[in-house]
Amino acid sequence: MKASSSTSSPATLPDGWLNVRSALFLDFDGTLVDLAERPEGVSASAGLLDTLAALHNALGSALAIVSGRPIEQLDHFLAPLKLAAAGVHGAERRAADGTLTQADVPSLQHVEAAAVALQKDHPDLLIERKRGSLALHYRAAPDRAQTCTAAMQDAVAASEGLVLLPGKMVLEAKAANIGKGIAIAALLTEAPFAGRKPIFIGDDVTDEAGFEAVQAHGGFGIKVGPEPSCARFRLDSPDAVRAALAQALQLL
């Protein structure tokens, strides 16, 4: 996974960066909504929902959410919208026509056992179980980062078909055969995304594969935040993302 320096991506998006021939892919946490102490603590404003609904129509339905969350959770936070989506980094994928595809995923037995043992000793840790992945959040116990990383690395090494993804105060073990880049590439073979210029906006290390995928297909990535990234452009925060989307909608 490649990442360039934090100064290499312009902070100003070019005029007309989004148009009616674009395919727009959006991460959720830290991109559309602000990060929260716990995964269930995020919220999507009515203004954001209105913007996404209008963009969905303006882009001919070529808008998808690409997230580490399950699609069921995305639907909950974005209700009443039900957009095309890739959930759990692509372990589940819903096409624009509603067709749901689920990837085969390996056992998470060793990872879950390690996470449960850690949580027993450190109750502030949060385990998030998903189909095809398990995330260990240490936002409430940042001093446990090294302990958690070592234990999760050992558990993934003892498992078949898993990789460990570090994120913002979270470590996620997921199937090696899935990823946001793979999910985006699959969506780009389907209507209404096929043949369009893809754009992906994301904020975390897990989004780098998505940036690489859209840029390999002639589009570009937009990194949210200051961390190093291979994305061609960047925005400062979820507030800036929401503002950029609203402004792009007006120009459409």
PDB file of C-alpha atoms in Angstrom:
ATOM      1  CA  MET A   1       0.000   0.000   0.000  1.00  0.00           C
ATOM      2  CA  LYS A   2       1.544   3.267  -1.102  1.00  0.00           C
ATOM      3  CA  ALA A   3       1.325   6.586   0.702  1.00  0.00           C
ATOM      4  CA  SER A   4       2.829   9.903  -0.242  1.00  0.00           C
ATOM      5  CA  SER A   5       3.813  12.721   2.092  1.00  0.00           C
ATOM      6  CA  SER A   6       1.091  14.790   3.718  1.00  0.00           C
ATOM      7  CA  THR A   7       2.164  17.871   1.777  1.00  0.00           C
ATOM      8  CA  SER A   8       1.842  16.330  -1.689  1.00  0.00           C
ATOM      9  CA  SER A   9      -1.950  16.508  -1.971  1.00  0.00           C
ATOM     10  CA  PRO A  10      -3.560  19.910  -2.675  1.00  0.00           C
ATOM     11  CA  ALA A  11      -6.093  20.960  -0.047  1.00  0.00           C
ATOM     12  CA  THR A  12      -8.274  22.724  -2.643  1.00  0.00           C
ATOM     13  CA  LEU A  13     -10.398  20.602  -4.936  1.00  0.00           C
ATOM     14  CA  PRO A  14     -10.356  21.607  -8.612  1.00  0.00           C
ATOM     15  CA  ASP A  15     -13.366  23.339 -10.133  1.00  0.00           C
ATOM     16  CA  GLY A  16     -15.879  20.831 -11.425  1.00  0.00           C
ATOM     17  CA  TRP A  17     -14.288  17.970  -9.461  1.00  0.00           C
ATOM     18  CA  LEU A  18     -17.705  16.291  -9.359  1.00  0.00           C
ATOM     19  CA  ASN A  19     -19.960  16.164 -12.411  1.00  0.00           C
ATOM     20  CA  VAL A  20     -22.836  14.121 -13.790  1.00  0.00           C
ATOM     21  CA  ARG A  21     -20.415  11.569 -15.262  1.00  0.00           C
ATOM     22  CA  SER A  22     -18.731  10.877 -11.927  1.00  0.00           C
ATOM     23  CA  ALA A  23     -19.084   7.769  -9.784  1.00  0.00           C
ATOM     24  CA  LEU A  24     -18.848   8.831  -6.139  1.00  0.00           C
ATOM     25  CA  PHE A  25     -17.661   6.475  -3.388  1.00  0.00           C
ATOM     26  CA  LEU A  26     -17.745   7.667   0.218  1.00  0.00           C
ATOM     27  CA  ASP A  27     -16.336   6.287   3.444  1.00  0.00           C
ATOM     28  CA  PHE A  28     -18.590   6.829   6.465  1.00  0.00           C
ATOM     29  CA  ASP A  29     -16.847   7.256   9.847  1.00  0.00           C
ATOM     30  CA  GLY A  30     -14.400  10.146   9.910  1.00  0.00           C
ATOM     31  CA  THR A  31     -15.504  11.164   6.418  1.00  0.00           C
ATOM     32  CA  LEU A  32     -19.249  11.773   6.274  1.00  0.00           C
ATOM     33  CA  VAL A  33     -19.700  11.772  10.045  1.00  0.00           C
ATOM     34  CA  ASP A  34     -17.382  12.749  12.889  1.00  0.00           C
ATOM     35  CA  LEU A  35     -15.679   9.974  14.835  1.00  0.00           C
ATOM     36  CA  ALA A  36     -17.226   9.103  18.210  1.00  0.00           C
ATOM     37  CA  GLU A  37     -15.992   7.381  21.358  1.00  0.00           C
ATOM     38  CA  ARG A  38     -18.082   4.324  20.468  1.00  0.00           C
ATOM     39  CA  PRO A  39     -19.239   3.145  17.015  1.00  0.00           C
ATOM     40  CA  GLU A  40     -22.907   3.593  17.925  1.00  0.00           C
ATOM     41  CA  GLY A  41     -22.292   7.197  18.995  1.00  0.00           C
ATOM     42  CA  VAL A  42     -22.101   8.737  15.511  1.00  0.00           C
ATOM     43  CA  SER A  43     -24.960  10.620  13.875  1.00  0.00           C
ATOM     44  CA  ALA A  44     -25.822  11.841  10.403  1.00  0.00           C
ATOM     45  CA  SER A  45     -27.544  15.210  10.212  1.00  0.00           C
ATOM     46  CA  ALA A  46     -30.714  15.823   8.233  1.00  0.00           C
ATOM     47  CA  GLY A  47     -28.696  18.197   6.052  1.00  0.00           C
ATOM     48  CA  LEU A  48     -26.221  15.457   5.160  1.00  0.00           C
ATOM     49  CA  LEU A  49     -29.022  13.021   4.343  1.00  0.00           C
ATOM     50  CA  ASP A  50     -30.661  15.605   2.075  1.00  0.00           C
ATOM     51  CA  THR A  51     -27.346  16.234   0.311  1.00  0.00           C
ATOM     52  CA  LEU A  52     -26.701  12.521  -0.225  1.00  0.00           C
ATOM     53  CA  ALA A  53     -30.233  11.953  -1.538  1.00  0.00           C
ATOM     54  CA  ALA A  54     -29.903  14.836  -4.003  1.00  0.00           C
ATOM     55  CA  LEU A  55     -26.428  13.689  -5.126  1.00  0.00           C
ATOM     56  CA  HIS A  56     -27.751  10.164  -5.611  1.00  0.00           C
ATOM     57  CA  ASN A  57     -30.381  11.535  -7.983  1.00  0.00           C
ATOM     58  CA  ALA A  58     -28.034  13.951  -9.761  1.00  0.00           C
ATOM     59  CA  LEU A  59     -25.465  11.193 -10.368  1.00  0.00           C
ATOM     60  CA  GLY A  60     -28.007   8.727 -11.713  1.00  0.00           C
ATOM     61  CA  SER A  61     -27.627   6.525  -8.599  1.00  0.00           C
ATOM     62  CA  ALA A  62     -23.829   6.277  -9.054  1.00  0.00           C
ATOM     63  CA  LEU A  63     -23.132   6.932  -5.372  1.00  0.00           C
ATOM     64  CA  ALA A  64     -22.034   4.247  -2.912  1.00  0.00           C
ATOM     65  CA  ILE A  65     -20.940   4.082   0.710  1.00  0.00           C
ATOM     66  CA  VAL A  66     -17.735   2.053   1.206  1.00  0.00           C
ATOM     67  CA  SER A  67     -17.171   1.359   4.882  1.00  0.00           C
ATOM     68  CA  GLY A  68     -15.810  -0.991   7.487  1.00  0.00           C
ATOM     69  CA  ARG A  69     -19.290  -1.050   9.014  1.00  0.00           C
ATOM     70  CA  PRO A  70     -21.883  -3.678   8.069  1.00  0.00           C
ATOM     71  CA  ILE A  71     -24.439  -2.480   5.514  1.00  0.00           C
ATOM     72  CA  GLU A  72     -27.192  -2.942   8.094  1.00  0.00           C
ATOM     73  CA  GLN A  73     -25.550  -0.302  10.313  1.00  0.00           C
ATOM     74  CA  LEU A  74     -25.068   2.072   7.406  1.00  0.00           C
ATOM     75  CA  ASP A  75     -28.765   1.773   6.561  1.00  0.00           C
ATOM     76  CA  HIS A  76     -29.634   2.548  10.180  1.00  0.00           C
ATOM     77  CA  PHE A  77     -27.586   5.744  10.317  1.00  0.00           C
ATOM     78  CA  LEU A  78     -28.577   6.882   6.813  1.00  0.00           C
ATOM     79  CA  ALA A  79     -32.284   6.017   7.011  1.00  0.00           C
ATOM     80  CA  PRO A  80     -34.445   6.453   5.035  1.00  0.00           C
ATOM     81  CA  LEU A  81     -31.719   6.276   2.360  1.00  0.00           C
ATOM     82  CA  LYS A  82     -30.713   2.838   1.098  1.00  0.00           C
ATOM     83  CA  LEU A  83     -27.721   3.412  -1.144  1.00  0.00           C
ATOM     84  CA  ALA A  84     -25.394   1.088  -2.996  1.00  0.00           C
ATOM     85  CA  ALA A  85     -22.792   0.021  -0.460  1.00  0.00           C
ATOM     86  CA  ALA A  86     -19.774  -2.095   0.386  1.00  0.00           C
ATOM     87  CA  GLY A  87     -19.812  -3.110   4.046  1.00  0.00           C
ATOM     88  CA  VAL A  88     -17.154  -4.698   6.265  1.00  0.00           C
ATOM     89  CA  HIS A  89     -14.486  -3.577   3.762  1.00  0.00           C
ATOM     90  CA  GLY A  90     -16.295  -5.452   0.989  1.00  0.00           C
ATOM     91  CA  ALA A  91     -17.239  -8.685   2.762  1.00  0.00           C
ATOM     92  CA  GLU A  92     -20.759  -7.682   1.788  1.00  0.00           C
ATOM     93  CA  ARG A  93     -21.692  -5.580  -1.224  1.00  0.00           C
ATOM     94  CA  ARG A  94     -25.045  -4.174  -2.325  1.00  0.00           C
ATOM     95  CA  ALA A  95     -25.394  -3.114  -5.943  1.00  0.00           C
ATOM     96  CA  ALA A  96     -27.436  -0.103  -7.005  1.00  0.00           C
ATOM     97  CA  ASP A  97     -30.313  -2.441  -7.895  1.00  0.00           C
ATOM     98  CA  GLY A  98     -30.309  -3.895  -4.372  1.00  0.00           C
ATOM     99  CA  THR A  99     -28.583  -7.192  -5.196  1.00  0.00           C
ATOM    100  CA  LEU A 100     -26.550  -8.336  -2.173  1.00  0.00           C
ATOM    101  CA  THR A 101     -23.280 -10.256  -2.571  1.00  0.00           C
ATOM    102  CA  GLN A 102     -21.450 -11.804   0.382  1.00  0.00           C
ATOM    103  CA  ALA A 103     -17.856 -13.008   0.211  1.00  0.00           C
ATOM    104  CA  ASP A 104     -16.615 -16.203   1.831  1.00  0.00           C
ATOM    105  CA  VAL A 105     -14.734 -15.327   5.006  1.00  0.00           C
ATOM    106  CA  PRO A 106     -12.266 -17.289   7.167  1.00  0.00           C
ATOM    107  CA  SER A 107     -12.573 -18.159  10.841  1.00  0.00           C
ATOM    108  CA  LEU A 108     -11.958 -15.433  13.410  1.00  0.00           C
ATOM    109  CA  GLN A 109     -11.721 -17.892  16.326  1.00  0.00           C
ATOM    110  CA  HIS A 110      -8.145 -17.064  17.371  1.00  0.00           C
ATOM    111  CA  VAL A 111      -8.696 -13.333  17.010  1.00  0.00           C
ATOM    112  CA  GLU A 112     -11.892 -13.345  19.044  1.00  0.00           C
ATOM    113  CA  ALA A 113     -10.248 -15.375  21.812  1.00  0.00           C
ATOM    114  CA  ALA A 114      -7.358 -12.908  21.981  1.00  0.00           C
ATOM    115  CA  ALA A 115      -9.673  -9.888  21.997  1.00  0.00           C
ATOM    116  CA  VAL A 116     -11.876 -11.359  24.735  1.00  0.00           C
ATOM    117  CA  ALA A 117      -8.813 -12.098  26.884  1.00  0.00           C
ATOM    118  CA  LEU A 118      -7.606  -8.514  26.469  1.00  0.00           C
ATOM    119  CA  GLN A 119     -11.017  -7.093  27.307  1.00  0.00           C
ATOM    120  CA  LYS A 120     -11.208  -9.240  30.443  1.00  0.00           C
ATOM    121  CA  ASP A 121      -8.030  -7.571  31.740  1.00  0.00           C
ATOM    122  CA  HIS A 122      -8.907  -4.120  30.333  1.00  0.00           C
ATOM    123  CA  PRO A 123     -12.710  -3.539  30.376  1.00  0.00           C
ATOM    124  CA  ASP A 124     -12.340  -0.173  28.610  1.00  0.00           C
ATOM    125  CA  LEU A 125     -11.524  -2.007  25.378  1.00  0.00           C
ATOM    126  CA  LEU A 126     -14.411  -2.464  22.955  1.00  0.00           C
ATOM    127  CA  ILE A 127     -14.871  -5.506  20.709  1.00  0.00           C
ATOM    128  CA  GLU A 128     -16.871  -4.986  17.525  1.00  0.00           C
ATOM    129  CA  ARG A 129     -17.884  -8.255  15.855  1.00  0.00           C
ATOM    130  CA  LYS A 130     -18.809  -8.197  12.189  1.00  0.00           C
ATOM    131  CA  ARG A 131     -19.269 -10.778   9.471  1.00  0.00           C
ATOM    132  CA  GLY A 132     -15.763 -11.278   8.096  1.00  0.00           C
ATOM    133  CA  SER A 133     -13.920  -9.110  10.589  1.00  0.00           C
ATOM    134  CA  LEU A 134     -13.401  -8.280  14.238  1.00  0.00           C
ATOM    135  CA  ALA A 135     -12.384  -4.818  15.433  1.00  0.00           C
ATOM    136  CA  LEU A 136     -10.761  -4.042  18.762  1.00  0.00           C
ATOM    137  CA  HIS A 137     -11.228  -0.388  19.744  1.00  0.00           C
ATOM    138  CA  TYR A 138      -8.880   1.144  22.308  1.00  0.00           C
ATOM    139  CA  ARG A 139     -10.001   4.795  22.070  1.00  0.00           C
ATOM    140  CA  ALA A 140     -11.001   4.676  25.750  1.00  0.00           C
ATOM    141  CA  ALA A 141      -7.669   3.065  26.694  1.00  0.00           C
ATOM    142  CA  PRO A 142      -4.989   4.612  24.453  1.00  0.00           C
ATOM    143  CA  ASP A 143      -2.217   3.434  26.773  1.00  0.00           C
ATOM    144  CA  ARG A 144      -3.073  -0.150  25.749  1.00  0.00           C
ATOM    145  CA  ALA A 145      -2.208   0.387  22.086  1.00  0.00           C
ATOM    146  CA  GLN A 146       1.036  -1.588  22.149  1.00  0.00           C
ATOM    147  CA  THR A 147      -0.437  -4.475  24.140  1.00  0.00           C
ATOM    148  CA  CYS A 148      -3.442  -4.693  21.841  1.00  0.00           C
ATOM    149  CA  THR A 149      -1.322  -4.528  18.695  1.00  0.00           C
ATOM    150  CA  ALA A 150       0.986  -7.331  19.820  1.00  0.00           C
ATOM    151  CA  ALA A 151      -1.893  -9.617  20.837  1.00  0.00           C
ATOM    152  CA  MET A 152      -3.869  -9.013  17.644  1.00  0.00           C
ATOM    153  CA  GLN A 153      -0.783  -9.521  15.481  1.00  0.00           C
ATOM    154  CA  ASP A 154      -0.120 -12.873  17.150  1.00  0.00           C
ATOM    155  CA  ALA A 155      -3.754 -13.944  16.732  1.00  0.00           C
ATOM    156  CA  VAL A 156      -3.821 -13.020  13.049  1.00  0.00           C
ATOM    157  CA  ALA A 157      -0.504 -14.816  12.486  1.00  0.00           C
ATOM    158  CA  ALA A 158      -2.063 -17.943  14.003  1.00  0.00           C
ATOM    159  CA  SER A 159      -5.057 -17.721  11.650  1.00  0.00           C
ATOM    160  CA  GLU A 160      -5.455 -18.501   7.967  1.00  0.00           C
ATOM    161  CA  GLY A 161      -6.641 -15.941   5.450  1.00  0.00           C
ATOM    162  CA  LEU A 162      -6.629 -12.903   7.745  1.00  0.00           C
ATOM    163  CA  VAL A 163      -4.780  -9.587   7.746  1.00  0.00           C
ATOM    164  CA  LEU A 164      -4.602  -6.920  10.448  1.00  0.00           C
ATOM    165  CA  LEU A 165      -5.626  -3.364   9.605  1.00  0.00           C
ATOM    166  CA  PRO A 166      -4.573  -0.588  11.989  1.00  0.00           C
ATOM    167  CA  GLY A 167      -6.932   2.380  12.127  1.00  0.00           C
ATOM    168  CA  LYS A 168      -7.653   5.385  14.300  1.00  0.00           C
ATOM    169  CA  MET A 169      -7.566   3.855  17.807  1.00  0.00           C
ATOM    170  CA  VAL A 170      -8.733   0.534  16.379  1.00  0.00           C
ATOM    171  CA  LEU A 171      -7.196  -2.726  15.173  1.00  0.00           C
ATOM    172  CA  GLU A 172      -9.270  -4.763  12.771  1.00  0.00           C
ATOM    173  CA  ALA A 173      -8.655  -8.349  11.676  1.00  0.00           C
ATOM    174  CA  LYS A 174     -10.348  -9.000   8.350  1.00  0.00           C
ATOM    175  CA  ALA A 175     -10.375 -11.496   5.530  1.00  0.00           C
ATOM    176  CA  ALA A 176      -7.329 -11.035   3.290  1.00  0.00           C
ATOM    177  CA  ASN A 177      -9.429 -11.569   0.156  1.00  0.00           C
ATOM    178  CA  ILE A 178     -11.575  -8.486   0.734  1.00  0.00           C
ATOM    179  CA  GLY A 179     -10.818  -4.779   0.789  1.00  0.00           C
ATOM    180  CA  LYS A 180     -12.227  -1.410  -0.141  1.00  0.00           C
ATOM    181  CA  GLY A 181     -10.213  -1.305  -3.353  1.00  0.00           C
ATOM    182  CA  ILE A 182     -11.534  -4.700  -4.431  1.00  0.00           C
ATOM    183  CA  ALA A 183     -15.091  -3.655  -3.566  1.00  0.00           C
ATOM    184  CA  ILE A 184     -14.843  -0.402  -5.525  1.00  0.00           C
ATOM    185  CA  ALA A 185     -13.365  -2.206  -8.541  1.00  0.00           C
ATOM    186  CA  ALA A 186     -16.285  -4.657  -8.453  1.00  0.00           C
ATOM    187  CA  LEU A 187     -18.863  -1.866  -8.287  1.00  0.00           C
ATOM    188  CA  LEU A 188     -17.166  -0.165 -11.253  1.00  0.00           C
ATOM    189  CA  THR A 189     -18.050  -3.171 -13.429  1.00  0.00           C
ATOM    190  CA  GLU A 190     -21.769  -2.676 -12.715  1.00  0.00           C
ATOM    191  CA  ALA A 191     -24.418  -0.163 -13.734  1.00  0.00           C
ATOM    192  CA  PRO A 192     -24.628   2.736 -13.067  1.00  0.00           C
ATOM    193  CA  PHE A 193     -20.952   3.014 -12.008  1.00  0.00           C
ATOM    194  CA  ALA A 194     -19.371   1.432 -15.105  1.00  0.00           C
ATOM    195  CA  GLY A 195     -17.813   3.882 -17.559  1.00  0.00           C
ATOM    196  CA  ARG A 196     -17.768   6.793 -15.119  1.00  0.00           C
ATOM    197  CA  LYS A 197     -14.832   8.643 -13.557  1.00  0.00           C
ATOM    198  CA  PRO A 198     -14.538   7.300  -9.997  1.00  0.00           C
ATOM    199  CA  ILE A 199     -13.899   9.441  -6.920  1.00  0.00           C
ATOM    200  CA  PHE A 200     -13.373   8.066  -3.423  1.00  0.00           C
ATOM    201  CA  ILE A 201     -13.309  10.132  -0.236  1.00  0.00           C
ATOM    202  CA  GLY A 202     -11.922   8.515   2.922  1.00  0.00           C
ATOM    203  CA  ASP A 203      -9.956   9.291   6.051  1.00  0.00           C
ATOM    204  CA  ASP A 204      -8.126   6.211   7.315  1.00  0.00           C
ATOM    205  CA  VAL A 205      -5.368   3.748   6.431  1.00  0.00           C
ATOM    206  CA  THR A 206      -8.082   1.303   5.371  1.00  0.00           C
ATOM    207  CA  ASP A 207      -9.088   3.751   2.620  1.00  0.00           C
ATOM    208  CA  GLU A 208      -5.703   3.795   0.871  1.00  0.00           C
ATOM    209  CA  ALA A 209      -6.599   0.729  -1.205  1.00  0.00           C
ATOM    210  CA  GLY A 210      -9.727   2.559  -2.316  1.00  0.00           C
ATOM    211  CA  PHE A 211      -7.693   5.576  -3.402  1.00  0.00           C
ATOM    212  CA  GLU A 212      -5.391   3.314  -5.385  1.00  0.00           C
ATOM    213  CA  ALA A 213      -8.376   1.618  -7.046  1.00  0.00           C
ATOM    214  CA  VAL A 214     -10.102   4.792  -8.253  1.00  0.00           C
ATOM    215  CA  GLN A 215      -6.814   6.308  -9.423  1.00  0.00           C
ATOM    216  CA  ALA A 216      -6.047   3.128 -11.372  1.00  0.00           C
ATOM    217  CA  HIS A 217      -9.424   3.596 -13.091  1.00  0.00           C
ATOM    218  CA  GLY A 218      -8.723   7.182 -14.159  1.00  0.00           C
ATOM    219  CA  GLY A 219     -10.283   8.911 -11.161  1.00  0.00           C
ATOM    220  CA  PHE A 220      -8.869  10.296  -7.947  1.00  0.00           C
ATOM    221  CA  GLY A 221      -8.914   9.924  -4.184  1.00  0.00           C
ATOM    222  CA  ILE A 222      -9.603  12.626  -1.611  1.00  0.00           C
ATOM    223  CA  LYS A 223      -7.951  12.104   1.763  1.00  0.00           C
ATOM    224  CA  VAL A 224      -9.645  13.549   4.852  1.00  0.00           C
ATOM    225  CA  GLY A 225      -7.057  14.728   7.387  1.00  0.00           C
ATOM    226  CA  PRO A 226      -3.306  15.385   7.436  1.00  0.00           C
ATOM    227  CA  GLU A 227      -1.893  11.854   7.467  1.00  0.00           C
ATOM    228  CA  PRO A 228       0.277  10.608   4.557  1.00  0.00           C
ATOM    229  CA  SER A 229      -1.766   9.300   1.653  1.00  0.00           C
ATOM    230  CA  CYS A 230      -1.594   8.314  -1.996  1.00  0.00           C
ATOM    231  CA  ALA A 231      -4.777  10.325  -2.661  1.00  0.00           C
ATOM    232  CA  ARG A 232      -4.384  13.169  -5.157  1.00  0.00           C
ATOM    233  CA  PHE A 233      -6.397  15.657  -3.110  1.00  0.00           C
ATOM    234  CA  ARG A 234      -7.374  16.205   0.508  1.00  0.00           C
ATOM    235  CA  LEU A 235      -9.878  17.884   2.790  1.00  0.00           C
ATOM    236  CA  ASP A 236      -9.318  18.870   6.406  1.00  0.00           C
ATOM    237  CA  SER A 237     -12.265  17.262   8.183  1.00  0.00           C
ATOM    238  CA  PRO A 238     -15.748  15.720   7.895  1.00  0.00           C
ATOM    239  CA  ASP A 239     -17.105  19.286   8.106  1.00  0.00           C
ATOM    240  CA  ALA A 240     -15.075  20.128   4.995  1.00  0.00           C
ATOM    241  CA  VAL A 241     -16.351  16.985   3.255  1.00  0.00           C
ATOM    242  CA  ARG A 242     -19.970  17.870   3.980  1.00  0.00           C
ATOM    243  CA  ALA A 243     -19.411  21.430   2.749  1.00  0.00           C
ATOM    244  CA  ALA A 244     -17.652  20.237  -0.424  1.00  0.00           C
ATOM    245  CA  LEU A 245     -20.486  17.825  -1.216  1.00  0.00           C
ATOM    246  CA  ALA A 246     -23.127  20.500  -0.671  1.00  0.00           C
ATOM    247  CA  GLN A 247     -21.247  22.968  -2.860  1.00  0.00           C
ATOM    248  CA  ALA A 248     -20.704  20.364  -5.601  1.00  0.00           C
ATOM    249  CA  LEU A 249     -24.420  19.600  -5.548  1.00  0.00           C
ATOM    250  CA  GLN A 250     -25.245  23.254  -6.209  1.00  0.00           C
ATOM    251  CA  LEU A 251     -22.912  23.279  -9.223  1.00  0.00           C
ATOM    252  CA  LEU A 252     -24.448  20.066 -10.584  1.00  0.00           C
TER     253      LEU A 252
END
